[in-house]
XYZ file of N, CA and C in Angstrom:
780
model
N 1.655 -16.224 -15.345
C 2.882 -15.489 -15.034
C 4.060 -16.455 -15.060
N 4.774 -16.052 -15.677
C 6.223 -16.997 -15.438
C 7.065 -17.237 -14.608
N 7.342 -18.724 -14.476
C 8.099 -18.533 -13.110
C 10.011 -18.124 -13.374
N 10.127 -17.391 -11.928
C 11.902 -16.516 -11.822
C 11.863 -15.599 -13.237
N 10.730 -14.882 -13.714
C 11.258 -13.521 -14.579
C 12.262 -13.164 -14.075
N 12.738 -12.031 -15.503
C 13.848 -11.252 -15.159
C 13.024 -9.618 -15.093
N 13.412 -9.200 -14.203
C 12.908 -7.306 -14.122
C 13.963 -6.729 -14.161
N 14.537 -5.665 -14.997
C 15.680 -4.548 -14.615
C 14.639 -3.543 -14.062
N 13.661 -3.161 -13.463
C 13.571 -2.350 -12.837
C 12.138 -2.235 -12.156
N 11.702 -1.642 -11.263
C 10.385 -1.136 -10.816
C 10.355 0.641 -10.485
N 8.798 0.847 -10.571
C 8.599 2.097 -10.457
C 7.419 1.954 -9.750
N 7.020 2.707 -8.250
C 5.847 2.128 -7.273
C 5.270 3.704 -7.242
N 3.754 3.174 -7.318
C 2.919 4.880 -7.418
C 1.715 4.644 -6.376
N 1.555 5.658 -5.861
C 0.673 5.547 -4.480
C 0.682 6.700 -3.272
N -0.028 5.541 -2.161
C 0.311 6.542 -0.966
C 0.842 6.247 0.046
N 0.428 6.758 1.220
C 1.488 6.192 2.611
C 1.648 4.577 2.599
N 0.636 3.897 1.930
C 0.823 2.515 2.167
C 2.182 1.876 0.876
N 2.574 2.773 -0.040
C 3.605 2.400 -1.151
C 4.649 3.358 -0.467
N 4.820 4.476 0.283
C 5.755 4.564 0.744
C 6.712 4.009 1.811
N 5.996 3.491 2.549
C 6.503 2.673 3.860
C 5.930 2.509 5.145
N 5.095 3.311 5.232
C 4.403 3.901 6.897
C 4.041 2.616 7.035
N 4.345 1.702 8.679
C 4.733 2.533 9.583
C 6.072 1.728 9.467
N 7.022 1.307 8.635
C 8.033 0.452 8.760
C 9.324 1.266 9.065
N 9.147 2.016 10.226
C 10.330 2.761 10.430
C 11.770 2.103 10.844
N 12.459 2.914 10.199
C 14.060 2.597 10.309
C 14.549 3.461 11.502
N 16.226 3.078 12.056
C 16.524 3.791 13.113
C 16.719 5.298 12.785
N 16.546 5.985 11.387
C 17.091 6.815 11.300
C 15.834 7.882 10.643
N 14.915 7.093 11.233
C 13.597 7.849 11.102
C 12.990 7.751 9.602
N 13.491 7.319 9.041
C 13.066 7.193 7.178
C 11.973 5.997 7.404
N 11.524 5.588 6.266
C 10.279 4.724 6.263
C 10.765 3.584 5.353
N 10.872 2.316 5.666
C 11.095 1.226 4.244
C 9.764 0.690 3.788
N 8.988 0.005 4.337
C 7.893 -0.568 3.217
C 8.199 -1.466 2.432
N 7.135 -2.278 1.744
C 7.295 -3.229 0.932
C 7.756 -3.095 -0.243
N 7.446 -1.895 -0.713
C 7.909 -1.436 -2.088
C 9.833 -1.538 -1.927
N 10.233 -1.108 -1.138
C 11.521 -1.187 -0.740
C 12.147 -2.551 -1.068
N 11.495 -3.332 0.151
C 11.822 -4.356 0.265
C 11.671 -5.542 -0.909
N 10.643 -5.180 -1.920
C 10.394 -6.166 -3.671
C 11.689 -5.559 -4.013
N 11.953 -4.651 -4.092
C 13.103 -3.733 -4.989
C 14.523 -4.709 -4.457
N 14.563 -4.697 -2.917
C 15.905 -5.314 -2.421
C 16.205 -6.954 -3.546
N 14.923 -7.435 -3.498
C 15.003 -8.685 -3.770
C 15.204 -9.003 -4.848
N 14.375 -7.944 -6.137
C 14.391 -7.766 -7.450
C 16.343 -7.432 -7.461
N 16.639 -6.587 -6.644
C 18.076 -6.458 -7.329
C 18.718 -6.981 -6.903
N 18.500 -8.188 -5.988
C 19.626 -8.876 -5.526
C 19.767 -10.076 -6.580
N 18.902 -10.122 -7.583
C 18.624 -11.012 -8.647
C 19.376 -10.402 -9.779
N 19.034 -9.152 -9.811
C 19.533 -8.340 -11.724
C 20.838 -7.229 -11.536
N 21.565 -7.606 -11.858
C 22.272 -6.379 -11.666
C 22.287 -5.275 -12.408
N 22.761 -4.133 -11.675
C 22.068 -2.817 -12.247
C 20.298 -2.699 -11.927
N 19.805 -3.487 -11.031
C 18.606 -2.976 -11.472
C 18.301 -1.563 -10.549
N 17.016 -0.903 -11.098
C 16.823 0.650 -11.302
C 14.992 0.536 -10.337
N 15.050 1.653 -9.205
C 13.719 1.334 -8.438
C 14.318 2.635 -8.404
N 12.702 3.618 -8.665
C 11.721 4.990 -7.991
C 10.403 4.218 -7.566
N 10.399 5.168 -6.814
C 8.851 4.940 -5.964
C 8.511 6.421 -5.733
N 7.959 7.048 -6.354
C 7.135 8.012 -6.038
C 6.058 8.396 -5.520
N 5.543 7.337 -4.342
C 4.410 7.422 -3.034
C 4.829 9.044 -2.148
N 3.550 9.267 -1.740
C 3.684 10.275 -1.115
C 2.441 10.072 -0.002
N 2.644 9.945 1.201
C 1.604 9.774 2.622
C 0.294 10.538 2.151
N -0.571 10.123 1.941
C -1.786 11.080 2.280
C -2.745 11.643 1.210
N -2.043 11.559 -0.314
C -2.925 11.528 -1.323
C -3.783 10.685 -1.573
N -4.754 11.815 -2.408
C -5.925 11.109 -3.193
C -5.613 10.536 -4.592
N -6.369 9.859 -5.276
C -6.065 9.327 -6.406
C -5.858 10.423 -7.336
N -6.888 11.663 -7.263
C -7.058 12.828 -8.090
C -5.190 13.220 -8.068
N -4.396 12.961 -6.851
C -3.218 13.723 -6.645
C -2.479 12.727 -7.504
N -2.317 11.576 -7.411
C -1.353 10.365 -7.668
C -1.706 10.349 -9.173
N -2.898 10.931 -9.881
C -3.077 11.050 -11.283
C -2.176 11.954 -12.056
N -2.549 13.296 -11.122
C -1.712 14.567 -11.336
C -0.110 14.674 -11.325
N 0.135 14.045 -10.271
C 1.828 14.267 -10.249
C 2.137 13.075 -10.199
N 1.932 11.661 -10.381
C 2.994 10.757 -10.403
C 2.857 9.776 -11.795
N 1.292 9.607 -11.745
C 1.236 8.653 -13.248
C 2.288 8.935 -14.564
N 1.704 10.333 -14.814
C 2.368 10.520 -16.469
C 4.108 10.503 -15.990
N 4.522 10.570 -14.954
C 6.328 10.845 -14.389
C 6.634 9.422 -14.873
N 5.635 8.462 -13.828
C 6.082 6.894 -13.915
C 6.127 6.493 -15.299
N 4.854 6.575 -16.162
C 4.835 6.930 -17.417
C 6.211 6.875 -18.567
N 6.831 7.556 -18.215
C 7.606 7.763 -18.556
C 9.236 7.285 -18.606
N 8.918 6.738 -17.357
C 10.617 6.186 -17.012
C 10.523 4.628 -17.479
N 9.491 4.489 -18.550
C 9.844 2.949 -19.367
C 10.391 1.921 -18.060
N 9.933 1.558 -17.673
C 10.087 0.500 -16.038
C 9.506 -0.816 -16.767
N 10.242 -1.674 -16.047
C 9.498 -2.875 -16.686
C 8.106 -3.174 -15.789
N 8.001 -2.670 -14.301
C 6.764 -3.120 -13.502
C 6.670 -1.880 -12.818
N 5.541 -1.614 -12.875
C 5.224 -0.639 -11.975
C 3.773 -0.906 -11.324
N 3.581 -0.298 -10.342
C 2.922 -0.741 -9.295
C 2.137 0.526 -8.976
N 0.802 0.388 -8.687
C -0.013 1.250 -8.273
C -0.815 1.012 -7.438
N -1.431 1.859 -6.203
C -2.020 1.624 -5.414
C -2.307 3.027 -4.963
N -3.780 2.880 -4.900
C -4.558 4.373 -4.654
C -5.770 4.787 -4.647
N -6.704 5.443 -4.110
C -7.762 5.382 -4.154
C -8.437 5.096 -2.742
N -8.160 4.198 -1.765
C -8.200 4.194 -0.721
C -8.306 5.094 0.481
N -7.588 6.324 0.324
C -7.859 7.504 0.949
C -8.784 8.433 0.350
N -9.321 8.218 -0.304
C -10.616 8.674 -1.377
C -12.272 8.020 -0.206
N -11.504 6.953 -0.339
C -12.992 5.734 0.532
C -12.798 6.290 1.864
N -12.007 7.187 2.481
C -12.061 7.119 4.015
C -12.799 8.592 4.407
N -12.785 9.583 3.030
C -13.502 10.898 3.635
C -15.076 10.716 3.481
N -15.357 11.404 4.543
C -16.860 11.768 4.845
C -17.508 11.566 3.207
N -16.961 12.402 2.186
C -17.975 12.696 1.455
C -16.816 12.250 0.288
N -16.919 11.079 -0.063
C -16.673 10.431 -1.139
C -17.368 10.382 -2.478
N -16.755 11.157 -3.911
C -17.542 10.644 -5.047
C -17.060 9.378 -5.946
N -17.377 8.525 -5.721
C -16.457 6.660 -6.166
C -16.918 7.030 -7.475
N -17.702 7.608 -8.191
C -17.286 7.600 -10.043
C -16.199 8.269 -10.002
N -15.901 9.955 -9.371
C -14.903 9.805 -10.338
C -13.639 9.174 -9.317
N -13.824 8.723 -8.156
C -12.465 7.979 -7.970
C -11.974 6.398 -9.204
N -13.692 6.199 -9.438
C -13.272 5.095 -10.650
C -12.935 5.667 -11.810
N -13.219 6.589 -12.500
C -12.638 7.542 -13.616
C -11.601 7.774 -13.365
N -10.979 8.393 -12.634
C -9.698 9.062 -12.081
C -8.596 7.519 -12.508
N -9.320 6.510 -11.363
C -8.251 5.062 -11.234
C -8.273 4.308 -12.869
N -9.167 4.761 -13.676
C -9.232 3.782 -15.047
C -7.699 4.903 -15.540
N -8.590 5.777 -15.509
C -7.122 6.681 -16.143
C -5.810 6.980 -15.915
N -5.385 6.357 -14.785
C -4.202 5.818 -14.229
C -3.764 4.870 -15.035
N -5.018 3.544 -14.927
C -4.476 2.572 -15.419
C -4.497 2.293 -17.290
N -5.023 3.240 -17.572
C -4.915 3.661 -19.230
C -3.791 4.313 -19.729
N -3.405 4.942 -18.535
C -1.797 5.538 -19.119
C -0.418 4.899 -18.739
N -0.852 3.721 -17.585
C 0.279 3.178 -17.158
C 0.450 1.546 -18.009
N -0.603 0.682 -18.298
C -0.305 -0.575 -18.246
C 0.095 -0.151 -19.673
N 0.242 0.601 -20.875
C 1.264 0.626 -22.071
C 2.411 0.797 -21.632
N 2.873 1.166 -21.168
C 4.252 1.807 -20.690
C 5.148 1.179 -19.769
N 4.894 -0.175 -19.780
C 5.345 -0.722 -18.734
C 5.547 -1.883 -19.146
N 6.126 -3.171 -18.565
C 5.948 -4.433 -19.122
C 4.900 -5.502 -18.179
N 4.448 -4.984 -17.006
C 3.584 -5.369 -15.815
C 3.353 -4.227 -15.340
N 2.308 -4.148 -15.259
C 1.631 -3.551 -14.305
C 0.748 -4.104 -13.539
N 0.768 -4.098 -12.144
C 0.516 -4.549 -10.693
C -0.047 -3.937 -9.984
N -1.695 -4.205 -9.599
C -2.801 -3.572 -8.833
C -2.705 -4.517 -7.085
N -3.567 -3.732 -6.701
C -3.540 -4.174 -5.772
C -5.014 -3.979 -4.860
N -5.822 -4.990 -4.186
C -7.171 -5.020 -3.262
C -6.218 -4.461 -1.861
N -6.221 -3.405 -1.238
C -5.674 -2.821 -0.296
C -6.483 -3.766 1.041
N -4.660 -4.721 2.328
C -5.391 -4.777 3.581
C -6.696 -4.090 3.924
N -7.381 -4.534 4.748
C -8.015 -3.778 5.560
C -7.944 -4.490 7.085
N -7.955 -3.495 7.843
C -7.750 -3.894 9.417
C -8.891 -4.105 10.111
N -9.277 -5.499 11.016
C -10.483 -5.927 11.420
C -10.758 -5.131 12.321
N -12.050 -4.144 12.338
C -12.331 -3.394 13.468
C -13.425 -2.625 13.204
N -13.949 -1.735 13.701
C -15.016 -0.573 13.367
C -15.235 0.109 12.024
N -13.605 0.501 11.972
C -13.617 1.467 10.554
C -13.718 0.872 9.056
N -13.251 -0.700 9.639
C -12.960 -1.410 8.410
C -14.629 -1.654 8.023
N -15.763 -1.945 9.187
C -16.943 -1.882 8.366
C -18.139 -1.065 8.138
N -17.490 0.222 8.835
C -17.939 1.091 8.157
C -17.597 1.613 6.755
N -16.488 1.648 5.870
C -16.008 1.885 4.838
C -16.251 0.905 3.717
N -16.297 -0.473 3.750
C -16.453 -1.832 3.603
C -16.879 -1.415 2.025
N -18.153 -0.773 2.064
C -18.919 -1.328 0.798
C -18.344 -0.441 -0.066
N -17.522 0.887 0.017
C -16.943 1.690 -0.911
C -15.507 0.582 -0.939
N -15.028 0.460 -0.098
C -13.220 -0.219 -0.552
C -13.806 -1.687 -1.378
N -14.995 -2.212 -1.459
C -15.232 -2.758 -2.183
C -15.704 -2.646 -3.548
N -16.199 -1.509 -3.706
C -16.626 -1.198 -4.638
C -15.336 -0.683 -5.819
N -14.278 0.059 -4.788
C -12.736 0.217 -4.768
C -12.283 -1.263 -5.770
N -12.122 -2.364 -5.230
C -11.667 -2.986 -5.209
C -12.484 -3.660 -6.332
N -13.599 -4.088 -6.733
C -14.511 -4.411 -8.339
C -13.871 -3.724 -9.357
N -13.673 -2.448 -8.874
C -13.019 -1.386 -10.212
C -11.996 -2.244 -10.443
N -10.650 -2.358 -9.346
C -9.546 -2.958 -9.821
C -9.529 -3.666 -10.101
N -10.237 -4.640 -10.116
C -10.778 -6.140 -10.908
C -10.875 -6.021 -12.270
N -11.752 -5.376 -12.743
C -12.446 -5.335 -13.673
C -11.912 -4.202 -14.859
N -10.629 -3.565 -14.070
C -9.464 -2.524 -15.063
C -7.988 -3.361 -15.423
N -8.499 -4.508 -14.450
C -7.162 -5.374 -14.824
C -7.134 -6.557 -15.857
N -8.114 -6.604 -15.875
C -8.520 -8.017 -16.522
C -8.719 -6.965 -17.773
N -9.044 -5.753 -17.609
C -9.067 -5.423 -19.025
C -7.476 -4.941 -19.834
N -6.958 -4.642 -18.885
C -5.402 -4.067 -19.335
C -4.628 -5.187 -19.016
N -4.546 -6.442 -19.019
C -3.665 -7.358 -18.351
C -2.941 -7.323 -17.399
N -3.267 -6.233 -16.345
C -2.156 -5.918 -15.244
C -2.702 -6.776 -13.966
N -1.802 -7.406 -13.087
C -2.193 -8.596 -12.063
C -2.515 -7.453 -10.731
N -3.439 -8.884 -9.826
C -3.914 -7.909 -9.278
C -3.165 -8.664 -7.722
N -2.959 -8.344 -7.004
C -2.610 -8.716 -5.705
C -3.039 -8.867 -4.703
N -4.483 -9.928 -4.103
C -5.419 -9.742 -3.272
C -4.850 -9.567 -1.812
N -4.561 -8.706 -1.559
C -4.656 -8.413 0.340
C -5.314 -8.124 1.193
N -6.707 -7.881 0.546
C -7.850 -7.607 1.572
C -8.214 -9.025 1.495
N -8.042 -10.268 0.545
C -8.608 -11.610 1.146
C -7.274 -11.929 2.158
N -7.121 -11.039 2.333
C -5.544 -12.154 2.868
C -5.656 -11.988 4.457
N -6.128 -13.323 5.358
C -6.834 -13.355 6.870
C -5.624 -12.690 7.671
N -4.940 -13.062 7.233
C -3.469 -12.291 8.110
C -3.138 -10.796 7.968
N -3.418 -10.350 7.066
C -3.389 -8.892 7.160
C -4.482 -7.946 7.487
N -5.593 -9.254 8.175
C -6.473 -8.328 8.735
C -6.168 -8.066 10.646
N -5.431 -8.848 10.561
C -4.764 -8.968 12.356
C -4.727 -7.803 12.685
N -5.125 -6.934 13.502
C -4.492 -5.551 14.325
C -3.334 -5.819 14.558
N -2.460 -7.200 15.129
C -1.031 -7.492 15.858
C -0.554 -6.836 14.309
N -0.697 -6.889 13.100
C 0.001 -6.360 11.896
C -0.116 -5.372 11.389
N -1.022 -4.282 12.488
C -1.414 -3.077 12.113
C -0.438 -2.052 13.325
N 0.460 -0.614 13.577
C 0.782 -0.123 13.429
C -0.275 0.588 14.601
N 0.214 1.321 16.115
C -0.586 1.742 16.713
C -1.378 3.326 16.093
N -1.253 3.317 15.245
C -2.349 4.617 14.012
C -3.501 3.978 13.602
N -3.464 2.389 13.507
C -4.452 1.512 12.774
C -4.668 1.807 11.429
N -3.985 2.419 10.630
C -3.998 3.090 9.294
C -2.749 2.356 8.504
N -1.590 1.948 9.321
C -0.460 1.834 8.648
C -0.107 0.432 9.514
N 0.557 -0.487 8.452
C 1.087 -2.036 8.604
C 2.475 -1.869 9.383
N 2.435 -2.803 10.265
C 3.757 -3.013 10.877
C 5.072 -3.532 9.617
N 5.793 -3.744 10.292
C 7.017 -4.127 9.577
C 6.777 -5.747 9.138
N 6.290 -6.412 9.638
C 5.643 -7.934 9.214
C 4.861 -7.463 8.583
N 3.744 -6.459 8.605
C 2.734 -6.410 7.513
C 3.443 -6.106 6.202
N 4.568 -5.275 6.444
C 4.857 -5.007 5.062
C 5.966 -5.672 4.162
N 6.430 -6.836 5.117
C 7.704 -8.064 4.791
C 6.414 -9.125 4.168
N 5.206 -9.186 4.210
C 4.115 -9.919 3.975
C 3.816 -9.166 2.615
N 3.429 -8.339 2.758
C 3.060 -7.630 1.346
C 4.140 -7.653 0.225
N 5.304 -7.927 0.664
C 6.751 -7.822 -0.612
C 6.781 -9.343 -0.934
N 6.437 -9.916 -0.162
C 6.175 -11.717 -0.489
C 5.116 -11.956 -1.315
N 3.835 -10.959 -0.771
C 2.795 -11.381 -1.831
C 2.936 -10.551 -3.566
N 3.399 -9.927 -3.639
C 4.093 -8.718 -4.615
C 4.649 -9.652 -5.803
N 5.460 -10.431 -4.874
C 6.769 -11.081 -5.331
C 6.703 -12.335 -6.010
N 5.647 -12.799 -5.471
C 4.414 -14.110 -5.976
C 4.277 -13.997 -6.868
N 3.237 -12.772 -6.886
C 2.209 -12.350 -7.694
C 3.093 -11.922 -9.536
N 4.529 -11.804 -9.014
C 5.351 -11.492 -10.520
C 6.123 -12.669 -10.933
N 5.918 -13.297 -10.540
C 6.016 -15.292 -10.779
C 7.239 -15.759 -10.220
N 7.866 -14.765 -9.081
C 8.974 -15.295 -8.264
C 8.356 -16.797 -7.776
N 9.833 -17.618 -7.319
C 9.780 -18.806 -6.456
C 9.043 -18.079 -4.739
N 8.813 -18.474 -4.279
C 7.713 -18.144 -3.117
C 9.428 -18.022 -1.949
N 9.667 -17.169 -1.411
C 10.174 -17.104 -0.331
C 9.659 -17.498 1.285
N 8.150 -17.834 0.887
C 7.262 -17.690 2.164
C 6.078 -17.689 1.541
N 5.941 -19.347 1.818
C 4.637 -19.650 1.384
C 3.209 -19.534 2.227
N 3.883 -19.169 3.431
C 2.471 -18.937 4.471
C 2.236 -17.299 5.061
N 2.599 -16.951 3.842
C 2.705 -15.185 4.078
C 0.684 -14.897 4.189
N 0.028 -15.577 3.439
C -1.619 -15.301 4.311
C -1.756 -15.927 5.334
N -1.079 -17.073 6.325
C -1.433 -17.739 6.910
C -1.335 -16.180 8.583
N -2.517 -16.577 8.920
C -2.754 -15.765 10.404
C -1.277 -16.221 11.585
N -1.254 -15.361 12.113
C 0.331 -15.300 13.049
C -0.688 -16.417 14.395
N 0.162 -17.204 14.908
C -0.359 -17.267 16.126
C -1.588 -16.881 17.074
N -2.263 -17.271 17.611
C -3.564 -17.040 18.673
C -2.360 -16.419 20.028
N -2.802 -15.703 20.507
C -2.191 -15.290 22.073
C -3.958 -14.956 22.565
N -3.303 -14.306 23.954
C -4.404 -13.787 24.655
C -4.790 -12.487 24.235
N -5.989 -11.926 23.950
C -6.470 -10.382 23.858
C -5.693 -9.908 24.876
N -5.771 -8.526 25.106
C -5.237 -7.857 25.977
C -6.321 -7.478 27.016
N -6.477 -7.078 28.067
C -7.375 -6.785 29.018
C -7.927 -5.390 28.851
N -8.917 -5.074 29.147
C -10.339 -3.812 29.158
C -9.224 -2.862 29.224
N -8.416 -2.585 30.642
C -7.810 -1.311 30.925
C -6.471 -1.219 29.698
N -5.902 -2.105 29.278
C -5.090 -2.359 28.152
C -5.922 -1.416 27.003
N -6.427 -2.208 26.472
C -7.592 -1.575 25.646
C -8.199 -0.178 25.117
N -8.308 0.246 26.934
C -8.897 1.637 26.644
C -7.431 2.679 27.066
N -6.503 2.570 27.325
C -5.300 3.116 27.263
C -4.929 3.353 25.915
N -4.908 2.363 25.485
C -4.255 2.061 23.846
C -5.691 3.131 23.176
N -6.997 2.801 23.326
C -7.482 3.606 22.617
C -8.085 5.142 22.846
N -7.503 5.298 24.131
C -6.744 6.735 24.466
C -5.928 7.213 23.505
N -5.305 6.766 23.967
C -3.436 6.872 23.121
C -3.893 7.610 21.290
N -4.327 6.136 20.832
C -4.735 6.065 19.650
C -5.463 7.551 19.453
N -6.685 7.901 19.832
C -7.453 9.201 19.739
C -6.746 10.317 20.162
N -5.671 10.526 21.013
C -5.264 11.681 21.073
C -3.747 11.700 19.794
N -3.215 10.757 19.508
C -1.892 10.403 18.967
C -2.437 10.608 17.306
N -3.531 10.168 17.171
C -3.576 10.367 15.645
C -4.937 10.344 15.457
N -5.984 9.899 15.633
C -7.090 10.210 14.948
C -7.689 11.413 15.251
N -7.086 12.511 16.594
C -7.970 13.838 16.629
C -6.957 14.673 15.465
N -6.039 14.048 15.208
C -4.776 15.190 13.866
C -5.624 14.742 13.041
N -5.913 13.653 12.359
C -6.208 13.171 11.488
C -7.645 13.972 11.402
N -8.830 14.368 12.448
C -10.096 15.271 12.113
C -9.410 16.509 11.824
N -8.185 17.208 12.256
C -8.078 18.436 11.991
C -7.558 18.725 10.511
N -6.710 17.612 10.169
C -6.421 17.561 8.532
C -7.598 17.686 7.715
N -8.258 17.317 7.796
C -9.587 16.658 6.803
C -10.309 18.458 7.214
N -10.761 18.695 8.546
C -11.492 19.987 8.895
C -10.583 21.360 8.408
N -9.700 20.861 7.921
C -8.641 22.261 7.345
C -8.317 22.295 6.027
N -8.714 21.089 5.352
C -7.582 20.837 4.224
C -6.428 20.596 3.814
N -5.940 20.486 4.740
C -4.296 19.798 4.787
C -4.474 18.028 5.165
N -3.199 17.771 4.567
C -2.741 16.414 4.250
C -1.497 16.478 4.862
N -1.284 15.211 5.152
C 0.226 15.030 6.045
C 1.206 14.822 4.840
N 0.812 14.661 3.967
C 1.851 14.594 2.863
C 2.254 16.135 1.648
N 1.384 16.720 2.546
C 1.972 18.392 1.737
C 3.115 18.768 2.335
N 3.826 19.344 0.966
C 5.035 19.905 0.972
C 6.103 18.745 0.820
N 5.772 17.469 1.358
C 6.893 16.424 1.138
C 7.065 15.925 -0.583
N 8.240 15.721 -1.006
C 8.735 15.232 -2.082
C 8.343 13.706 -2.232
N 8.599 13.214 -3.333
C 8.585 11.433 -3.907
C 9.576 11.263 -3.048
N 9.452 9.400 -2.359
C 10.222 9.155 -1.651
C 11.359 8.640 -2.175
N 11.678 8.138 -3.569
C 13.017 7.852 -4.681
C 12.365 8.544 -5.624
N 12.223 9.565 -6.196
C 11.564 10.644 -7.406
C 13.129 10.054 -8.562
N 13.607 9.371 -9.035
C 14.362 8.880 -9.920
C 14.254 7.901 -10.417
N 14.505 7.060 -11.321
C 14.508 5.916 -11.484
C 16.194 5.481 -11.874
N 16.791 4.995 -10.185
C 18.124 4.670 -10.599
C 18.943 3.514 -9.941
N 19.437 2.819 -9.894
C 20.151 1.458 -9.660
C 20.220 1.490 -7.887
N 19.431 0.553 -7.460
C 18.845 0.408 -6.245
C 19.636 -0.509 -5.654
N 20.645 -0.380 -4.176
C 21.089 -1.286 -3.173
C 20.166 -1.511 -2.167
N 19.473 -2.378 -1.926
C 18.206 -1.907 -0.426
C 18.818 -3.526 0.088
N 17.201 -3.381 1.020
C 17.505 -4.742 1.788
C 16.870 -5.411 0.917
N 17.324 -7.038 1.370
C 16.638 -8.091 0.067
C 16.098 -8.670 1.081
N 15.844 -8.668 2.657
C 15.465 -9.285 3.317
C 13.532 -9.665 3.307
């Protein structure tokens, strides 16, 4: 990869983790990393042009359907995909065709683009992370092995020890704090042969003290009534938290964000 390219533009395809969750702003909107590559990319090019068409809560089958052939299309010099992951978290997962589904993403996107940028999705150290383990891995071989065939780079964040911290996980345990996702626009940003803004963006945050038992089981109170009993009723109904919501930039047009 070359080092300080020039990009006039990005186009980011995915789900709650390419839209922003949980990096909330005061005004209730979501920024994310995708945001935040974009700030930096245009604080470099002028005129440059960022859509992100993530939407919370899809499957890959969805992100095939309505966002690939869109992104497709808007001739972007990088576009970015990430998906499949909420595929690995239901009960009854079929990983061929989530790998069929994800080749064919990446068969219609890495022509059309001048980079295209995969990504091994965090995972958060805890219960769920090893119960799911051997599918987000299996997840994660595919993207290996679709990139190296299409030349599109891949962005390891599940090796990355620091983004397995809970302190960088988001009290949902599903979604990255605002450091998780100022970490992910650094590794992004790397990964497209920028100068490194932050070279210890894998390095683990500080040791403190755990928190104590009654800490603990409050928080994982909290946690079970706040989002993981919604989260059984979505899945037991068929609804997604991302129905009815629109692309979060559905355009591809000259982007002011933060470059921070």
């Amino acid at each position: 990869m070359q080092t300080n390219p020039t990009h006039t533009s990005l186009v980011a395809v995915g789900d709650s983790f390419t839209e922003g969750m949980s990096d909330l702003l005061p005004d209730g909107s979501y920024r994310g990393w995708a945001d935040l590559l974009a700030g930096r990319m245009a604080a470099r090019t002028p005129g440059f042009r960022y859509a992100n068409l993530a939407v919370r809560g899809k499957l890959i089958g969805q992100i095939v359907e309505e966002q690939v052939d869109v992104a497709a299309g808007m001739g972007a010099d990088v576009i970015t995909l990430v998906g499949g992951l909420n595929d690995t978290l239901r009960p009854k997962c079929d990983m061929g065709r989530v790998r069929g589904l994800l080749e064919e993403a990446v068969g219609k996107l890495a022509p059309a683009c001048k980079q295209l940028v995969l990504m091994r999705s965090p995972g958060r150290q805890g219960p769920v992370l090893e119960r799911f383990r051997p599918r987000m891995e299996e997840l994660f071989a595919c993207v290996d092995e679709l990139a190296e065939r299409h030349g599109a780079v891949v962005v390891d964040l599940y090796g990355a020890p620091s983004l397995a911290d809970p302190r960088l996980w988001d009290v949902d345990r599903l979604h990255l704090t605002a450091e998780g996702h100022r970490r992910v626009a650094e590794a992004v940003w790397q990964a497209l042969g920028y100068d490194p803004e932050d070279t210890e963006w894998r390095t683990p945050m500080p040791a403190t003290l755990p928190p104590g038992w009654v800490t603990r089981r409050v928080a994982d109170v909290r946690f079970a009534r706040q989002h993981l009993l919604p989260w059984i009723g979505r899945r037991l109904t068929g609804r997604s938290s991302g129905d009815g919501l629109p692309p979060k930039r559905p355009e591809l047009l000259p982007y002011e964000g933060p470059a921070a």
